[in-house]
XYZ file of C-alpha atoms in Angstrom:
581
model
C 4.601 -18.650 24.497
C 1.881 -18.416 27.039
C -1.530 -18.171 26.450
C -4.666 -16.440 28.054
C -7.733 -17.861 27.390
C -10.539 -15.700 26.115
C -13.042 -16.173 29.106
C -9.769 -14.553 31.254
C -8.625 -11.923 28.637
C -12.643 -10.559 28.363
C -13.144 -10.964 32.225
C -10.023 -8.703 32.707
C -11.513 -6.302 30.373
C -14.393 -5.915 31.701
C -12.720 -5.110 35.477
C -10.420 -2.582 33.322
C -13.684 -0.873 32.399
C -15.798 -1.362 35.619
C -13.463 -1.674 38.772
C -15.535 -3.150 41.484
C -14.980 -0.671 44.709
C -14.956 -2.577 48.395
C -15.420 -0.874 51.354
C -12.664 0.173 53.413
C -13.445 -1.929 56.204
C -13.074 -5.202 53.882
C -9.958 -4.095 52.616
C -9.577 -0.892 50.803
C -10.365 -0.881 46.689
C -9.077 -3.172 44.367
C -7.540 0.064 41.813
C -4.852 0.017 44.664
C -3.893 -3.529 44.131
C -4.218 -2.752 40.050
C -1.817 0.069 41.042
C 0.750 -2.428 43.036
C 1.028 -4.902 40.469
C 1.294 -2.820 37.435
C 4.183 -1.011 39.729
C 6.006 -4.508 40.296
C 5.101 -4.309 43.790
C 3.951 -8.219 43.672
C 4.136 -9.288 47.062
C 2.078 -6.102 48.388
C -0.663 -6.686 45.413
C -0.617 -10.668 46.861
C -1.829 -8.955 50.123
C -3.898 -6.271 48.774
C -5.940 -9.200 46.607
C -5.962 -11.283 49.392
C -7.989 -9.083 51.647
C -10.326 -8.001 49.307
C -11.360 -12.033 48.571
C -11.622 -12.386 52.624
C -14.142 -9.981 52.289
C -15.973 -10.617 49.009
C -14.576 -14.339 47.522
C -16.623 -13.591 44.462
C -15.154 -10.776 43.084
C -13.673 -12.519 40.125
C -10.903 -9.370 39.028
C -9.551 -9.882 42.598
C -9.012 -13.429 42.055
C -7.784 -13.297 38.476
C -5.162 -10.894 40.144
C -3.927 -12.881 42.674
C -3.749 -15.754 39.769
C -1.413 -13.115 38.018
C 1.180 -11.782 40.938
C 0.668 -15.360 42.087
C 2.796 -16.494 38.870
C 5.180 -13.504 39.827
C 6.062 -14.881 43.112
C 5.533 -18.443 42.490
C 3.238 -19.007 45.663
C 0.044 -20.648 44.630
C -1.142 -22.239 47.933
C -3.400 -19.665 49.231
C -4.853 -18.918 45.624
C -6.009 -22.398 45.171
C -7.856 -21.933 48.890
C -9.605 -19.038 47.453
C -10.862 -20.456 44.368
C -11.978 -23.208 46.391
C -14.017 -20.429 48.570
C -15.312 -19.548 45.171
C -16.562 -22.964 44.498
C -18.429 -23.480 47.092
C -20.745 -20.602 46.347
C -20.768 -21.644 42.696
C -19.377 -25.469 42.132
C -19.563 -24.624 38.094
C -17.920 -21.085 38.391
C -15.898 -21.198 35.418
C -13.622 -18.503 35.969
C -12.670 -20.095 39.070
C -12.333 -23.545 37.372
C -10.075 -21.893 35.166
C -8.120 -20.486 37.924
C -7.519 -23.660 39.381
C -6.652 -25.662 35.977
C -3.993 -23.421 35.041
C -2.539 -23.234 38.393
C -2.438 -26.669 38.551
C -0.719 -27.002 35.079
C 2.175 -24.377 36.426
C 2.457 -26.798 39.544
C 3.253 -29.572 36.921
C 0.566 -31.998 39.019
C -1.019 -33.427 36.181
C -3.372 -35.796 38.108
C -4.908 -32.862 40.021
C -4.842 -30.830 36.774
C -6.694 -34.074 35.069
C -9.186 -34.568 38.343
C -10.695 -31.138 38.145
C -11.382 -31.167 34.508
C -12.880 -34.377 34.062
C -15.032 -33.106 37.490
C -16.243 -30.364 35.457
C -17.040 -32.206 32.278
C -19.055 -35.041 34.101
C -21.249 -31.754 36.396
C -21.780 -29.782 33.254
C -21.044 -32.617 29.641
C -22.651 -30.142 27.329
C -20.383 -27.525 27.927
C -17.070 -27.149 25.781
C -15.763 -24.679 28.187
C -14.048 -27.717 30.392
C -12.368 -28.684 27.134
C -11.363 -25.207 26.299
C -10.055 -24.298 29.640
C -8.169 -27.668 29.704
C -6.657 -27.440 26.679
C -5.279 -23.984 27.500
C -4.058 -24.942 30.953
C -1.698 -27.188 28.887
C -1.519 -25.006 25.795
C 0.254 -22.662 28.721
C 3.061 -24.989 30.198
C 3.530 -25.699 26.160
C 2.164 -29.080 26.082
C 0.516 -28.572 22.741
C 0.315 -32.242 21.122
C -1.243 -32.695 25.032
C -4.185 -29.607 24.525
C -5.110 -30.907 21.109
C -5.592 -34.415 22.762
C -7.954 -32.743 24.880
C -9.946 -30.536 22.314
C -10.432 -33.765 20.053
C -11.954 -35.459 23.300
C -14.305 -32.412 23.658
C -15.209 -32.337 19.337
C -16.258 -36.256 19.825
C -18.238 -35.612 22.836
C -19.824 -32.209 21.700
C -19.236 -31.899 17.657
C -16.719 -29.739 16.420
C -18.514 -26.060 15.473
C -17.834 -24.942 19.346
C -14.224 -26.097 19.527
C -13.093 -25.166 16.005
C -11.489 -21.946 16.560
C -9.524 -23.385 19.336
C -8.271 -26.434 17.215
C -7.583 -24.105 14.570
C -5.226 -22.198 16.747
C -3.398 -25.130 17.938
C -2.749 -26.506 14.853
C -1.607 -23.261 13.373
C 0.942 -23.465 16.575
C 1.766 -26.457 15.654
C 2.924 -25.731 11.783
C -0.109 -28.210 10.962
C -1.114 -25.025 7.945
C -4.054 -27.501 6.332
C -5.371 -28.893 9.191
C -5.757 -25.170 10.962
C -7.466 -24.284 7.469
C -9.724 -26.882 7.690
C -10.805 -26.228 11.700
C -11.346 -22.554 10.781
C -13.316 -23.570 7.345
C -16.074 -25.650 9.812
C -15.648 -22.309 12.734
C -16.651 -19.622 10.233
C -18.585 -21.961 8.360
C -21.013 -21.881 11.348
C -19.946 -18.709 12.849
C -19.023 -15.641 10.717
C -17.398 -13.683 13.907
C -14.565 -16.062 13.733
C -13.726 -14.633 10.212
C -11.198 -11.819 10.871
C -9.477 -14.321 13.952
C -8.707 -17.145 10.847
C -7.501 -14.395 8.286
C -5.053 -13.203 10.830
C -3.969 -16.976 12.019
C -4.044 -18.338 8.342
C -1.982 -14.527 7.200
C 1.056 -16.224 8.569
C 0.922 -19.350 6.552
C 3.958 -20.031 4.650
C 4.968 -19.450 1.304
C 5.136 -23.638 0.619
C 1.849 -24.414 2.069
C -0.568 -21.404 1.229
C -1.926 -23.464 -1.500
C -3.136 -26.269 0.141
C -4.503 -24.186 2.658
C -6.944 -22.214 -0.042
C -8.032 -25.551 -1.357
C -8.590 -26.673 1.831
C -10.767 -23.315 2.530
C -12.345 -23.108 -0.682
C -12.761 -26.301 -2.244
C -14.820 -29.521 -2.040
C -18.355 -27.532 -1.290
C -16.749 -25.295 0.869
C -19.296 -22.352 2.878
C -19.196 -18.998 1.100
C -17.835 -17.843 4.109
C -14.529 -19.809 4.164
C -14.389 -18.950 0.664
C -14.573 -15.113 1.400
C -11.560 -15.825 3.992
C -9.318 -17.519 1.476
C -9.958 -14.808 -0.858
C -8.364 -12.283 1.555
C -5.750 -14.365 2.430
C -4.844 -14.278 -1.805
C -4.856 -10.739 -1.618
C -2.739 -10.051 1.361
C -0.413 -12.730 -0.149
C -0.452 -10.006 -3.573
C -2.314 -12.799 -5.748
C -5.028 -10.117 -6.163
C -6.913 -11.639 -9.620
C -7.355 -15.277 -7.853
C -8.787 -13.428 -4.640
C -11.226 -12.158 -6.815
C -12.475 -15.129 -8.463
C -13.412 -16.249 -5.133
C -14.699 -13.302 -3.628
C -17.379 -12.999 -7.051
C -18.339 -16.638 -6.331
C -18.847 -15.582 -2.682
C -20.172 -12.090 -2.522
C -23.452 -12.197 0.016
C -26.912 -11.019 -0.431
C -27.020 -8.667 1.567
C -25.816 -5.402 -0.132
C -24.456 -3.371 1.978
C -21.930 -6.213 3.684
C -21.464 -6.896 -0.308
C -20.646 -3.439 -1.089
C -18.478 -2.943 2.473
C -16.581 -6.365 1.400
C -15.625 -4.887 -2.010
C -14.375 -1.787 -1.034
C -12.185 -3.641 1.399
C -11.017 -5.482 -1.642
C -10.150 -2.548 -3.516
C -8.398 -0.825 -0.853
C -6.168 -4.521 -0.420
C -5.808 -4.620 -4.215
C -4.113 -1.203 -4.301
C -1.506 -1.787 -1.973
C -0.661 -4.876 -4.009
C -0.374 -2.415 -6.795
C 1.020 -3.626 -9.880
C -1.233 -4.312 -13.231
C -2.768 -7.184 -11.607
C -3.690 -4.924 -8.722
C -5.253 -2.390 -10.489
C -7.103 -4.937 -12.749
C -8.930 -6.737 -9.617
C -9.331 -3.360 -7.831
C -11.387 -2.225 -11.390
C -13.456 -5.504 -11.101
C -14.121 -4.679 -7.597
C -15.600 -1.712 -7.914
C -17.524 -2.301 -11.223
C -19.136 -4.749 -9.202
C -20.022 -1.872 -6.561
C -21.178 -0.066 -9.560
C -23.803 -2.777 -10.023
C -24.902 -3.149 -6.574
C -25.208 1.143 -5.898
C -27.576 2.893 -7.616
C -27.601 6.996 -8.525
C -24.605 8.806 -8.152
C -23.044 6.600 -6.277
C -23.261 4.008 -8.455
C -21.559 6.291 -11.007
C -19.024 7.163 -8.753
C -18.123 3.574 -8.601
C -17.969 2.999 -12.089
C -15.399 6.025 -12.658
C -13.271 4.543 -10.171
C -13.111 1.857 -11.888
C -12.508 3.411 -14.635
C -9.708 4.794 -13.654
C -8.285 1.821 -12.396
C -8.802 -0.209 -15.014
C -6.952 2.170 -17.098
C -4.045 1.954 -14.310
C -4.040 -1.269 -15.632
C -3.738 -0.610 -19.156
C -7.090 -2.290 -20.285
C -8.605 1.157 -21.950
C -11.726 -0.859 -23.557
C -13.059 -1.621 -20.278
C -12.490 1.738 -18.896
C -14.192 3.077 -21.826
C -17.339 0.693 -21.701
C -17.634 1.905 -18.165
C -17.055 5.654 -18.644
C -20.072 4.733 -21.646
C -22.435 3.715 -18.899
C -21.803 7.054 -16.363
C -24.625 9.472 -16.366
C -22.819 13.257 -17.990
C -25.591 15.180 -18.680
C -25.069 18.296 -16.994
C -27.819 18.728 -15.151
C -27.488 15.578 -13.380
C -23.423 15.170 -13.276
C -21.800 16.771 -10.083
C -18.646 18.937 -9.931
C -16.525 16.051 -8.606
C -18.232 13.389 -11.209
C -17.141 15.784 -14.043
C -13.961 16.429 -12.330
C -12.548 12.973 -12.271
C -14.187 12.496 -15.808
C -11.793 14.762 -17.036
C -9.019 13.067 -15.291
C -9.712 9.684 -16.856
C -9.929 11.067 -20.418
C -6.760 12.830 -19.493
C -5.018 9.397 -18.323
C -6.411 8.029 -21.563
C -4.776 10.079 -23.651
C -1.274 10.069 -21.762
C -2.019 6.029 -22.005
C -2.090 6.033 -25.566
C -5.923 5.271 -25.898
C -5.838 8.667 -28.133
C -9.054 8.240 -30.108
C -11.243 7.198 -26.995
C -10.066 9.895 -25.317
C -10.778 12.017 -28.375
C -13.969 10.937 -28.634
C -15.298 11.409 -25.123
C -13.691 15.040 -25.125
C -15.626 15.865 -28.137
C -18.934 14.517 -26.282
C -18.784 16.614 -23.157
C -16.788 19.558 -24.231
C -20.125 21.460 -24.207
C -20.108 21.185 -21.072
C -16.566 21.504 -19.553
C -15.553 24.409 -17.848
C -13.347 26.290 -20.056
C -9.967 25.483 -17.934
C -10.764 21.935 -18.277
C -11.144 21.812 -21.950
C -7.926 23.637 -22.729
C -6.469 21.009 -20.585
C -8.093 18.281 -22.521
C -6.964 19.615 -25.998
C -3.709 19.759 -24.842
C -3.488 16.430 -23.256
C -4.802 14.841 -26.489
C -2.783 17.132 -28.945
C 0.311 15.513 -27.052
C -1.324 12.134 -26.927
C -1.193 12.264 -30.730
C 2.525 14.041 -30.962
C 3.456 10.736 -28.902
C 1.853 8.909 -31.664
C 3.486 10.550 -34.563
C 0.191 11.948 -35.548
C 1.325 16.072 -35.539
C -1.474 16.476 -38.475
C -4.478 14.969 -35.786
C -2.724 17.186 -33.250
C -2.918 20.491 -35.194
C -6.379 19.407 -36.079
C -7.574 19.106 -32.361
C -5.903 22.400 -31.531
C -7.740 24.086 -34.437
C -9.119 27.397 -33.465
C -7.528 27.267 -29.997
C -5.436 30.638 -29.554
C -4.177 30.224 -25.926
C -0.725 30.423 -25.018
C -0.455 26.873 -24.383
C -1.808 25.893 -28.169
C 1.013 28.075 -29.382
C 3.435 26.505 -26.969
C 2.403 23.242 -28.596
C 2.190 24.261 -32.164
C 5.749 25.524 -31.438
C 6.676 21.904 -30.714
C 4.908 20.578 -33.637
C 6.824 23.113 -36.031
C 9.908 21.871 -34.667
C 9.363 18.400 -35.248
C 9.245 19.100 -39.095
C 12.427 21.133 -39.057
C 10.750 24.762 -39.017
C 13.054 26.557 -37.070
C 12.393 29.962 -37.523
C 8.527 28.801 -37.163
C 9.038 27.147 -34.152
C 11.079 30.245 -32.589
C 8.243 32.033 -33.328
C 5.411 30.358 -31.869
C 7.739 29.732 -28.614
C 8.247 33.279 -28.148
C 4.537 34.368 -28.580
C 3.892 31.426 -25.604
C 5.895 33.161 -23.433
C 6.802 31.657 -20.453
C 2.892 31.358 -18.682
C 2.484 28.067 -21.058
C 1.658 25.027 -18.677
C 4.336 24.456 -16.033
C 7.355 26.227 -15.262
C 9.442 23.361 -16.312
C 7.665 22.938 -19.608
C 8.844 26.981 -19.897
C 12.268 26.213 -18.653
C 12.694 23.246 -21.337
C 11.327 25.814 -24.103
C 13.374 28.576 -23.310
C 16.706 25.701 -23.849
C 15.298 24.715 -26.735
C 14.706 28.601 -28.302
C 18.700 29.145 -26.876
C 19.578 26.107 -29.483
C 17.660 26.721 -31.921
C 19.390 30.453 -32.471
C 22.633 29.269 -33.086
C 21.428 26.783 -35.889
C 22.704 27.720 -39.026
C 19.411 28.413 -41.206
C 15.981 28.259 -41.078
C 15.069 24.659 -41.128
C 16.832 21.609 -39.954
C 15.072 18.434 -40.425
C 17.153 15.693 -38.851
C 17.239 18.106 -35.465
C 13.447 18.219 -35.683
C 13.331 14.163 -35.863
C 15.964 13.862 -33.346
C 14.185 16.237 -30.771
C 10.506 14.287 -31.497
C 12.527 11.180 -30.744
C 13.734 12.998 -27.612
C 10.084 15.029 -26.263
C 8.941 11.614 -26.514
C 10.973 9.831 -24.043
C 12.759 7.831 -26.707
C 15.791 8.952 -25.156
C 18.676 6.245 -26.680
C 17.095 7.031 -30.125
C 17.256 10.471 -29.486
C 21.082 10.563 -28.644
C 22.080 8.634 -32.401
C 19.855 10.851 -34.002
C 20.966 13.710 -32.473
C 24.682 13.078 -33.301
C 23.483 12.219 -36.929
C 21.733 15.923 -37.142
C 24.794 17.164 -35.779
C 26.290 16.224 -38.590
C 24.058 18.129 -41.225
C 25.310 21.396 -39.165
C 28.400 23.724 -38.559
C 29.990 22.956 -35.457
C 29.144 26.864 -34.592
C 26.158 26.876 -36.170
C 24.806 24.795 -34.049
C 26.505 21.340 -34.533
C 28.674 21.776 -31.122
C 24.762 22.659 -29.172
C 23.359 19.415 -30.868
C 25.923 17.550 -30.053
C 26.564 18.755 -26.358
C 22.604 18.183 -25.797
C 23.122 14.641 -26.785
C 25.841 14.257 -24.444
C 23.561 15.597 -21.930
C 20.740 13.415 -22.836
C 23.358 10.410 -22.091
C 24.331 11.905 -18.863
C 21.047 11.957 -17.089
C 20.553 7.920 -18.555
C 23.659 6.997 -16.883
C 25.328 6.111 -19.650
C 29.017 7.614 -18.808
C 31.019 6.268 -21.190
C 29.074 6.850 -24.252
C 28.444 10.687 -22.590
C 31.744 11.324 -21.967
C 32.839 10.749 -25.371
C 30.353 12.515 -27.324
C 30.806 15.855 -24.604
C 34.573 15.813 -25.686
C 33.354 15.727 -29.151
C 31.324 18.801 -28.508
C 34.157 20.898 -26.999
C 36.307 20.217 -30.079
C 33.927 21.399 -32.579
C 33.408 24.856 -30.962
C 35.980 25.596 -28.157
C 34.919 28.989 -27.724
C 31.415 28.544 -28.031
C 28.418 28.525 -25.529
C 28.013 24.513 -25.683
C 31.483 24.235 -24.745
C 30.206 25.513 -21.368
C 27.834 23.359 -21.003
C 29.610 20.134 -22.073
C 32.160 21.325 -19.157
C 29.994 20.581 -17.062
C 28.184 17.446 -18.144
C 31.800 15.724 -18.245
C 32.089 16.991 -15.053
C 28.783 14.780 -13.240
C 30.321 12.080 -15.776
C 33.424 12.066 -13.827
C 31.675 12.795 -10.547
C 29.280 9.368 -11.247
C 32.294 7.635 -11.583
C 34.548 8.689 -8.924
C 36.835 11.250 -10.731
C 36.571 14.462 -7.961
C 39.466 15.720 -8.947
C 39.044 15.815 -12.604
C 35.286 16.808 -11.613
C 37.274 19.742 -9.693
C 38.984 20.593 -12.173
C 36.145 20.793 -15.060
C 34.233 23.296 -12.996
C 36.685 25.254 -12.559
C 37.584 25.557 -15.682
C 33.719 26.395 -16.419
C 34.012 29.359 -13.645
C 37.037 31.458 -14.782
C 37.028 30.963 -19.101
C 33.584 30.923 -19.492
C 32.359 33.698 -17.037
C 29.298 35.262 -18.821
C 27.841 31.547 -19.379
C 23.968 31.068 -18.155
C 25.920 27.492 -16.562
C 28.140 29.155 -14.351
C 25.696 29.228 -11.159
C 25.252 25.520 -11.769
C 28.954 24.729 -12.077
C 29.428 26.712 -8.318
C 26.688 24.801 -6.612
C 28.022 21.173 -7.604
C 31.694 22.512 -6.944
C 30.804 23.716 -3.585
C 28.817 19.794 -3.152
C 32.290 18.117 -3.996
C 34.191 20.383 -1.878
C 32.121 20.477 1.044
C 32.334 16.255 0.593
C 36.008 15.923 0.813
C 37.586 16.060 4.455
C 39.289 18.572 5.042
C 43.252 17.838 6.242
């Protein structure tokens, strides 16, 4: 792979930008010969170049394109004469210098290559851009081991600061992983410019040697500054809670870079994701917390917050949420606003009485929607807990049609059927989502055909089931099936368990408990709907044609049944699937 050195890319940028015009009678403008060459048209851009250097030999973008199409064509002779024109106006014209290194280097004449460059270090010894240029006139024809030679030369003569970036890039070219580490530890260490250029050499450090290479960056007295590189290169290698180690150790004192260095943390920690991610993302921005004063500084602190519930450590979020500013007169709409999402993640966490507890503090001063959202989010964090007494208590004189929707639940969880119908039907179907109506008007459709007014087992079975407990829910489910009449409600139990099994994947054990259910009540409504559910069992295990077959048997004997649409749509699927001959 070839390499440009950085005098040639930024001179070539700057003739991009500002495109030196000649006149006519010198040979037209030099955005004709950009035009030529970028075309292909080498041998015409040769020409074009040519003229214009006849007529101004130091206009440098001509004679870095003639080096170019000169590679094209492989005819160097008259571009070496015009970087000699060059150097006799300006013997230490480095551009030109550099001109004639490389071209020397693709000639493969090593003694002129050598003659020039030791020329240019004995007119101008202080300089490392004779070792620089050298090194990539070789770096170019591949000669690595050959360039480094040359760069060590220039660190004895010079020191190593100027050069270290450039022996850092060899080496990294090389596979030498620790010795590039250590050249970019000394160039940052001196310059902090060169910070981003080592992240993205080191970034490609392999798996086997990415230790060494922090230690060699940030340990043994190492600069602050190669410490803040190896603690990005730990968190774009996803080892987010050792980057941050270093990057506390290494924060600077000046706040805003501080503050702009954490957020860029943050942002790297969340793509990492994970617990570990979220917990050094939380760390982050507590520290930003710190540094920021006012509202910002709030703001930081319930991000944090938030992220440090993310990653399940609720103590810290609530020690930080402890420390935010709520009165209402100072809060703003957004502050309150993602307050109330954090005590709403608390209580879906399971940190039920912190979330509790900060409701309780600022529902004074919550807007009315965002309170009934509250007392429903922590009602259900205590359902999930077992806790339906603490539930009903932070419902307590809440009449909206989600609190009945909820106390509907909570009836049905101790067996009150006809209590639980009840309270459904006065929720109506406006209570929280449509799903949560859809799943409530299912449950109301079961709950009719059960054989009494209370049913205990079902109520444990169907807590075990609302709760995501779903291969509890299946064996209890079967058990309450038990207690009941197949129809009075024993065939519906048991088809919803068979249900329950078919959405875990678990075909076997579904398909035998959905035959069970069509034998207890043939005729029935749940025979219907175990149809069906043995027909996605035999469709997840490659059984169209008995999948076929099911359907259609759900289509023509059970014609009034509220599973008929769905039994059309996944027939016309497996029919539309199968070629047709």
């Amino acid at each position: 792979m070839k390499v440009v050195s950085r005098v040639v890319l930024s001179v070539a940028f700057s003739v991009v930008a500002f495109p030196r015009l000649v006149d006519a009678q010198g040979g037209g403008d030099i955005n004709h010969a950009f035009e030529l060459e970028r075309t292909g048209r080498y041998e015409e851009a040769a020409t074009k170049y040519k003229e214009i250097l006849r007529f101004d030999r130091d206009n440098f973008a001509a004679l870095l394109g003639l080096e170019r199409v000169s590679e094209q064509t492989h005819r160097y002779d008259t571009l070496l004469v015009l970087a000699d024109s060059v150097l006799d106006l300006a013997p230490l014209n480095s551009l030109a210098l550099g001109v004639k290194l490389r071209t020397w280097a693709r000639l493969g004449d090593r003694d002129s290559l050598t003659g020039i460059a030791q020329r240019w270090i004995d007119a101008d010894p202080d300089s490392p851009d004779p070792y620089r240029e050298w090194s990539a006139a070789l770096s170019l024809e591949g000669d690595l081991r050959e360039a480094l030679g040359v760069l060590r030369a220039g660190v004895e003569q010079l020191g190593g600061a100027d050069l270290a970036p450039d022996v850092a890039t060899l080496h990294s070219r090389l596979g030498e992983w620790t010795n590039a580490a250590e050249a970019w530890s000394l160039a940052v260490e001196h310059a902090a410019r060169h910070s981003q250029p080592a992240i993205l050499s080191l970034a490609r450090t392999p798996p086997e040697h990415r230790d060494m290479v922090i230690t060699a960056l940030a340990v043994g007295g190492a600069s602050d500054e190669s410490t803040l590189v190896a603690a990005n290169l730990l968190a774009r290698w996803a080892r987010p809670l050792e980057a941050w180690v270093l990057l506390a150790a290494a924060l600077p004192q000046d706040r805003r870079r501080a503050v702009a260095l954490l957020r860029r943390f943050g942002d790297r920690a969340r793509q990492v994701g994970g617990r570990e991610g979220a917990r050094a993302r939380g760390f982050a921005l507590e520290r930003v917390g710190q540094l920021l004063q006012g509202d910002l500084a709030d703001a930081a602190k319930i991000e944090a917050a938030s992220a440090f519930l993310e990653a399940g450590e609720t103590h810290s979020a609530e020690r930080l949420l402890a420390l935010v500013d709520t009165d209402a007169r100072s809060a703003t709409p957004a502050q309150m606003s993602t307050m109330v999402g954090l005590i709403r993640m608390m209580a879906e966490s399971g940190a039920v009485v912190q979330a509790e507890r900060r409701f309780f503090d600022l529902r004074d001063r919550l807007r009315r929607r965002d309170a009934i959202l509250l007392r429903e989010s922590i009602a259900w964090g205590w359902i999930h807990q077992d806790s339906l007494v603490r539930a009903e208590l932070v419902l307590a004189g809440d009449t909206t049609v989600g609190t009945a929707a909820i106390l509907g639940w909570i009836e049905l969880f101790r067996g009150n059927v006809a209590g639980s119908i009840g309270l459904f039907r006065s929720a109506g179907p406006r209570a929280r989502s449509r799903e949560a109506s859809t799943r409530r008007t299912e449950i109301v459709a079961l709950l009719q055909r059960i054989a009494g007014d209370s049913a205990a087992e079902l109520g444990t079975a169907i807590h075990l089931l609302v709760t995501g407990d779903s291969a509890q829910a299946i064996t209890a489910l079967e058990l309450a099936a038990e207690t009941l009449p197949g129809d009075g409600g024993g065939a519906d139990v048991v088809a919803l368990a068979g249900r329950v099994a078919v959405e875990m994947g678990d075909y076997l054990r579904a398909e035998t408990i959905l035959l069970r259910a069509i034998s207890r009540d043939p005729d029935g409504p749940s025979a219907a709907t175990a149809q069906l559910g043995l027909a996605r069992v035999y469709l997840g295990t490659g059984r169209r044609e008995e999948a076929t077959r099911r359907l259609e048997n759900v289509i023509l004997n059970y014609p009034l049944s509220a599973v008929v649409p769905s039994a059309r749509r996944l027939l016309d699927q497996i029919t539309e699937a199968i070629p047709q001959t």
